[in-house]
Amino acid sequence: MPTPAAPVVPAPTPQSPSPAPQPVPSPKPQPSPPPAPPVPAPAPINCVQGCGDRRGSLNGQTGVAIVRVEISQSGAVVAANIVSSSGNSALDNKAIAAARQMKFSAHNAANNQSRQVRINLGS
Protein backbone atom coordinates (compact mmCIF):
# COMPACT_ATOMS: atom_id res chain seq x y z
CA MET A 1 0.00 0.00 0.00
CA PRO A 2 1.12 3.32 -0.76
CA THR A 3 2.33 5.46 2.02
CA PRO A 4 0.07 8.25 2.87
CA ALA A 5 1.31 11.67 2.01
CA ALA A 6 2.51 13.74 4.83
CA PRO A 7 0.10 16.47 5.77
CA VAL A 8 1.02 19.82 4.39
CA VAL A 9 1.59 22.32 7.11
CA PRO A 10 1.63 25.85 5.83
CA ALA A 11 4.75 27.76 6.63
CA PRO A 12 4.18 30.45 9.22
CA THR A 13 3.76 33.83 7.62
CA PRO A 14 6.37 36.17 8.83
CA GLN A 15 4.86 38.97 10.87
CA SER A 16 6.48 42.30 10.94
CA PRO A 17 7.44 43.32 14.43
CA SER A 18 5.02 45.81 15.94
CA PRO A 19 6.53 49.28 16.06
CA ALA A 20 7.67 50.54 19.42
CA PRO A 21 5.25 53.13 20.84
CA GLN A 22 6.43 56.64 20.13
CA PRO A 23 6.20 59.27 22.86
CA VAL A 24 3.58 61.90 22.22
CA PRO A 25 5.31 65.24 21.84
CA SER A 26 4.22 67.66 24.53
CA PRO A 27 3.08 71.06 23.32
CA LYS A 28 5.66 73.77 23.54
CA PRO A 29 4.93 76.11 26.44
CA GLN A 30 3.63 79.44 25.26
CA PRO A 31 5.42 82.46 26.68
CA SER A 32 3.43 84.39 29.25
CA PRO A 33 2.12 87.72 28.05
CA PRO A 34 4.03 90.66 29.44
CA PRO A 35 2.58 92.03 32.67
CA ALA A 36 0.28 95.00 32.36
CA PRO A 37 1.91 98.28 33.22
CA PRO A 38 1.16 99.36 36.78
CA VAL A 39 -1.77 101.70 37.18
CA PRO A 40 -0.51 104.95 38.60
CA ALA A 41 -1.94 105.87 41.95
CA PRO A 42 -4.47 108.66 41.64
CA ALA A 43 -3.16 112.04 42.58
CA PRO A 44 -4.46 113.22 45.93
CA ILE A 45 -7.36 115.61 45.81
CA ASN A 46 -6.55 118.61 47.97
CA CYS A 47 -8.48 121.68 48.92
CA VAL A 48 -6.88 124.66 47.19
CA GLN A 49 -9.33 127.50 47.92
CA GLY A 50 -11.72 128.31 50.76
CA CYS A 51 -10.17 125.70 53.04
CA GLY A 52 -9.75 127.63 56.27
CA ASP A 53 -11.95 128.02 59.33
CA ARG A 54 -15.13 130.11 58.99
CA ARG A 55 -15.50 133.14 61.22
CA GLY A 56 -17.83 136.08 61.51
CA SER A 57 -21.59 136.64 61.26
CA LEU A 58 -22.32 133.62 63.44
CA ASN A 59 -23.63 135.68 66.39
CA GLY A 60 -21.04 134.22 68.73
CA GLN A 61 -22.01 130.63 67.95
CA THR A 62 -19.29 128.07 67.36
CA GLY A 63 -19.30 124.50 66.17
CA VAL A 64 -17.72 121.87 64.01
CA ALA A 65 -19.52 120.06 61.20
CA ILE A 66 -18.30 117.26 58.98
CA VAL A 67 -19.47 117.72 55.40
CA ARG A 68 -19.21 115.24 52.53
CA VAL A 69 -18.41 117.07 49.31
CA GLU A 70 -18.67 115.65 45.80
CA ILE A 71 -15.88 116.98 43.60
CA SER A 72 -15.98 117.21 39.80
CA GLN A 73 -12.94 116.49 37.63
CA SER A 74 -12.24 120.22 37.48
CA GLY A 75 -12.15 120.41 41.30
CA ALA A 76 -15.48 122.20 41.76
CA VAL A 77 -17.81 121.11 44.55
CA VAL A 78 -21.00 119.85 42.90
CA ALA A 79 -22.77 118.59 46.04
CA ALA A 80 -22.39 118.91 49.81
CA ASN A 81 -24.26 117.37 52.74
CA ILE A 82 -23.82 117.07 56.49
CA VAL A 83 -22.26 113.84 57.73
CA SER A 84 -21.84 114.95 61.35
CA SER A 85 -23.86 117.90 62.62
CA SER A 86 -22.50 120.77 64.67
CA GLY A 87 -25.65 120.46 66.76
CA ASN A 88 -27.04 123.71 65.38
CA SER A 89 -28.97 123.74 62.10
CA ALA A 90 -27.98 127.36 61.35
CA LEU A 91 -24.30 126.45 61.72
CA ASP A 92 -24.81 123.31 59.63
CA ASN A 93 -26.31 125.44 56.85
CA LYS A 94 -23.30 127.77 57.05
CA ALA A 95 -21.00 124.74 56.88
CA ILE A 96 -22.73 123.48 53.73
CA ALA A 97 -22.52 126.95 52.16
CA ALA A 98 -18.82 127.14 53.05
CA ALA A 99 -18.16 123.68 51.62
CA ARG A 100 -19.87 124.60 48.34
CA GLN A 101 -17.45 127.53 47.97
CA MET A 102 -14.37 125.33 48.32
CA LYS A 103 -12.22 124.52 45.31
CA PHE A 104 -10.18 121.33 45.07
CA SER A 105 -7.33 120.20 42.87
CA ALA A 106 -8.41 118.72 39.55
CA HIS A 107 -8.37 114.95 39.26
CA ASN A 108 -8.43 112.44 36.41
CA ALA A 109 -10.83 109.88 37.89
CA ALA A 110 -13.65 108.83 35.59
CA ASN A 111 -16.34 109.88 38.06
CA ASN A 112 -16.87 112.63 40.60
CA GLN A 113 -14.98 111.93 43.80
CA SER A 114 -16.23 112.51 47.33
CA ARG A 115 -14.36 113.55 50.44
CA GLN A 116 -15.30 114.45 53.98
CA VAL A 117 -14.16 117.86 55.17
CA ARG A 118 -14.17 119.31 58.66
CA ILE A 119 -15.64 122.80 58.83
CA ASN A 120 -14.78 124.80 61.97
CA LEU A 121 -17.31 127.58 62.50
CA GLY A 122 -17.13 130.53 64.84
CA SER A 123 -14.56 132.39 66.85
PDB file of C-alpha atoms in Angstrom:
ATOM      1  CA  MET A   1       0.000   0.000   0.000  1.00  0.00           C
ATOM      2  CA  PRO A   2       1.122   3.318  -0.760  1.00  0.00           C
ATOM      3  CA  THR A   3       2.326   5.464   2.024  1.00  0.00           C
ATOM      4  CA  PRO A   4       0.072   8.254   2.872  1.00  0.00           C
ATOM      5  CA  ALA A   5       1.306  11.667   2.014  1.00  0.00           C
ATOM      6  CA  ALA A   6       2.508  13.743   4.829  1.00  0.00           C
ATOM      7  CA  PRO A   7       0.101  16.468   5.772  1.00  0.00           C
ATOM      8  CA  VAL A   8       1.017  19.819   4.391  1.00  0.00           C
ATOM      9  CA  VAL A   9       1.590  22.321   7.110  1.00  0.00           C
ATOM     10  CA  PRO A  10       1.634  25.851   5.829  1.00  0.00           C
ATOM     11  CA  ALA A  11       4.752  27.757   6.635  1.00  0.00           C
ATOM     12  CA  PRO A  12       4.184  30.445   9.215  1.00  0.00           C
ATOM     13  CA  THR A  13       3.761  33.829   7.623  1.00  0.00           C
ATOM     14  CA  PRO A  14       6.372  36.169   8.830  1.00  0.00           C
ATOM     15  CA  GLN A  15       4.863  38.970  10.871  1.00  0.00           C
ATOM     16  CA  SER A  16       6.481  42.297  10.939  1.00  0.00           C
ATOM     17  CA  PRO A  17       7.440  43.318  14.429  1.00  0.00           C
ATOM     18  CA  SER A  18       5.017  45.812  15.937  1.00  0.00           C
ATOM     19  CA  PRO A  19       6.529  49.280  16.064  1.00  0.00           C
ATOM     20  CA  ALA A  20       7.665  50.537  19.417  1.00  0.00           C
ATOM     21  CA  PRO A  21       5.246  53.126  20.841  1.00  0.00           C
ATOM     22  CA  GLN A  22       6.426  56.635  20.126  1.00  0.00           C
ATOM     23  CA  PRO A  23       6.205  59.267  22.859  1.00  0.00           C
ATOM     24  CA  VAL A  24       3.578  61.901  22.218  1.00  0.00           C
ATOM     25  CA  PRO A  25       5.315  65.245  21.841  1.00  0.00           C
ATOM     26  CA  SER A  26       4.217  67.659  24.527  1.00  0.00           C
ATOM     27  CA  PRO A  27       3.080  71.064  23.320  1.00  0.00           C
ATOM     28  CA  LYS A  28       5.661  73.771  23.543  1.00  0.00           C
ATOM     29  CA  PRO A  29       4.926  76.112  26.435  1.00  0.00           C
ATOM     30  CA  GLN A  30       3.633  79.444  25.263  1.00  0.00           C
ATOM     31  CA  PRO A  31       5.421  82.458  26.678  1.00  0.00           C
ATOM     32  CA  SER A  32       3.429  84.388  29.247  1.00  0.00           C
ATOM     33  CA  PRO A  33       2.117  87.722  28.050  1.00  0.00           C
ATOM     34  CA  PRO A  34       4.033  90.664  29.443  1.00  0.00           C
ATOM     35  CA  PRO A  35       2.582  92.027  32.674  1.00  0.00           C
ATOM     36  CA  ALA A  36       0.280  94.996  32.361  1.00  0.00           C
ATOM     37  CA  PRO A  37       1.906  98.280  33.221  1.00  0.00           C
ATOM     38  CA  PRO A  38       1.162  99.359  36.778  1.00  0.00           C
ATOM     39  CA  VAL A  39      -1.774 101.696  37.180  1.00  0.00           C
ATOM     40  CA  PRO A  40      -0.511 104.949  38.602  1.00  0.00           C
ATOM     41  CA  ALA A  41      -1.943 105.874  41.954  1.00  0.00           C
ATOM     42  CA  PRO A  42      -4.469 108.655  41.641  1.00  0.00           C
ATOM     43  CA  ALA A  43      -3.161 112.044  42.578  1.00  0.00           C
ATOM     44  CA  PRO A  44      -4.457 113.215  45.933  1.00  0.00           C
ATOM     45  CA  ILE A  45      -7.364 115.611  45.811  1.00  0.00           C
ATOM     46  CA  ASN A  46      -6.545 118.610  47.967  1.00  0.00           C
ATOM     47  CA  CYS A  47      -8.485 121.684  48.923  1.00  0.00           C
ATOM     48  CA  VAL A  48      -6.880 124.665  47.187  1.00  0.00           C
ATOM     49  CA  GLN A  49      -9.331 127.496  47.920  1.00  0.00           C
ATOM     50  CA  GLY A  50     -11.720 128.308  50.765  1.00  0.00           C
ATOM     51  CA  CYS A  51     -10.174 125.703  53.040  1.00  0.00           C
ATOM     52  CA  GLY A  52      -9.749 127.629  56.272  1.00  0.00           C
ATOM     53  CA  ASP A  53     -11.953 128.025  59.325  1.00  0.00           C
ATOM     54  CA  ARG A  54     -15.127 130.114  58.990  1.00  0.00           C
ATOM     55  CA  ARG A  55     -15.497 133.140  61.222  1.00  0.00           C
ATOM     56  CA  GLY A  56     -17.832 136.080  61.505  1.00  0.00           C
ATOM     57  CA  SER A  57     -21.585 136.639  61.255  1.00  0.00           C
ATOM     58  CA  LEU A  58     -22.322 133.619  63.442  1.00  0.00           C
ATOM     59  CA  ASN A  59     -23.633 135.680  66.394  1.00  0.00           C
ATOM     60  CA  GLY A  60     -21.035 134.222  68.732  1.00  0.00           C
ATOM     61  CA  GLN A  61     -22.006 130.628  67.948  1.00  0.00           C
ATOM     62  CA  THR A  62     -19.291 128.066  67.356  1.00  0.00           C
ATOM     63  CA  GLY A  63     -19.302 124.503  66.173  1.00  0.00           C
ATOM     64  CA  VAL A  64     -17.717 121.870  64.008  1.00  0.00           C
ATOM     65  CA  ALA A  65     -19.517 120.064  61.200  1.00  0.00           C
ATOM     66  CA  ILE A  66     -18.296 117.264  58.978  1.00  0.00           C
ATOM     67  CA  VAL A  67     -19.474 117.721  55.401  1.00  0.00           C
ATOM     68  CA  ARG A  68     -19.212 115.243  52.531  1.00  0.00           C
ATOM     69  CA  VAL A  69     -18.410 117.066  49.306  1.00  0.00           C
ATOM     70  CA  GLU A  70     -18.665 115.647  45.804  1.00  0.00           C
ATOM     71  CA  ILE A  71     -15.881 116.982  43.604  1.00  0.00           C
ATOM     72  CA  SER A  72     -15.984 117.214  39.798  1.00  0.00           C
ATOM     73  CA  GLN A  73     -12.940 116.492  37.633  1.00  0.00           C
ATOM     74  CA  SER A  74     -12.236 120.223  37.483  1.00  0.00           C
ATOM     75  CA  GLY A  75     -12.151 120.415  41.298  1.00  0.00           C
ATOM     76  CA  ALA A  76     -15.481 122.196  41.757  1.00  0.00           C
ATOM     77  CA  VAL A  77     -17.809 121.106  44.548  1.00  0.00           C
ATOM     78  CA  VAL A  78     -21.001 119.850  42.904  1.00  0.00           C
ATOM     79  CA  ALA A  79     -22.771 118.593  46.044  1.00  0.00           C
ATOM     80  CA  ALA A  80     -22.392 118.911  49.809  1.00  0.00           C
ATOM     81  CA  ASN A  81     -24.262 117.372  52.737  1.00  0.00           C
ATOM     82  CA  ILE A  82     -23.822 117.074  56.488  1.00  0.00           C
ATOM     83  CA  VAL A  83     -22.262 113.842  57.732  1.00  0.00           C
ATOM     84  CA  SER A  84     -21.842 114.952  61.348  1.00  0.00           C
ATOM     85  CA  SER A  85     -23.857 117.905  62.615  1.00  0.00           C
ATOM     86  CA  SER A  86     -22.497 120.766  64.670  1.00  0.00           C
ATOM     87  CA  GLY A  87     -25.649 120.457  66.757  1.00  0.00           C
ATOM     88  CA  ASN A  88     -27.035 123.708  65.380  1.00  0.00           C
ATOM     89  CA  SER A  89     -28.972 123.744  62.099  1.00  0.00           C
ATOM     90  CA  ALA A  90     -27.982 127.360  61.352  1.00  0.00           C
ATOM     91  CA  LEU A  91     -24.295 126.451  61.725  1.00  0.00           C
ATOM     92  CA  ASP A  92     -24.810 123.313  59.632  1.00  0.00           C
ATOM     93  CA  ASN A  93     -26.310 125.437  56.853  1.00  0.00           C
ATOM     94  CA  LYS A  94     -23.303 127.774  57.052  1.00  0.00           C
ATOM     95  CA  ALA A  95     -20.997 124.742  56.882  1.00  0.00           C
ATOM     96  CA  ILE A  96     -22.732 123.481  53.731  1.00  0.00           C
ATOM     97  CA  ALA A  97     -22.520 126.951  52.159  1.00  0.00           C
ATOM     98  CA  ALA A  98     -18.819 127.141  53.054  1.00  0.00           C
ATOM     99  CA  ALA A  99     -18.160 123.678  51.617  1.00  0.00           C
ATOM    100  CA  ARG A 100     -19.873 124.601  48.337  1.00  0.00           C
ATOM    101  CA  GLN A 101     -17.446 127.535  47.972  1.00  0.00           C
ATOM    102  CA  MET A 102     -14.373 125.326  48.324  1.00  0.00           C
ATOM    103  CA  LYS A 103     -12.220 124.524  45.305  1.00  0.00           C
ATOM    104  CA  PHE A 104     -10.177 121.326  45.073  1.00  0.00           C
ATOM    105  CA  SER A 105      -7.327 120.205  42.874  1.00  0.00           C
ATOM    106  CA  ALA A 106      -8.411 118.725  39.552  1.00  0.00           C
ATOM    107  CA  HIS A 107      -8.373 114.948  39.262  1.00  0.00           C
ATOM    108  CA  ASN A 108      -8.431 112.440  36.415  1.00  0.00           C
ATOM    109  CA  ALA A 109     -10.826 109.883  37.891  1.00  0.00           C
ATOM    110  CA  ALA A 110     -13.654 108.829  35.587  1.00  0.00           C
ATOM    111  CA  ASN A 111     -16.339 109.884  38.059  1.00  0.00           C
ATOM    112  CA  ASN A 112     -16.865 112.626  40.597  1.00  0.00           C
ATOM    113  CA  GLN A 113     -14.983 111.933  43.802  1.00  0.00           C
ATOM    114  CA  SER A 114     -16.232 112.509  47.331  1.00  0.00           C
ATOM    115  CA  ARG A 115     -14.362 113.549  50.438  1.00  0.00           C
ATOM    116  CA  GLN A 116     -15.299 114.455  53.982  1.00  0.00           C
ATOM    117  CA  VAL A 117     -14.158 117.857  55.165  1.00  0.00           C
ATOM    118  CA  ARG A 118     -14.173 119.309  58.658  1.00  0.00           C
ATOM    119  CA  ILE A 119     -15.643 122.801  58.833  1.00  0.00           C
ATOM    120  CA  ASN A 120     -14.782 124.801  61.967  1.00  0.00           C
ATOM    121  CA  LEU A 121     -17.312 127.582  62.499  1.00  0.00           C
ATOM    122  CA  GLY A 122     -17.134 130.527  64.839  1.00  0.00           C
ATOM    123  CA  SER A 123     -14.558 132.391  66.854  1.00  0.00           C
TER     124      SER A 123
END
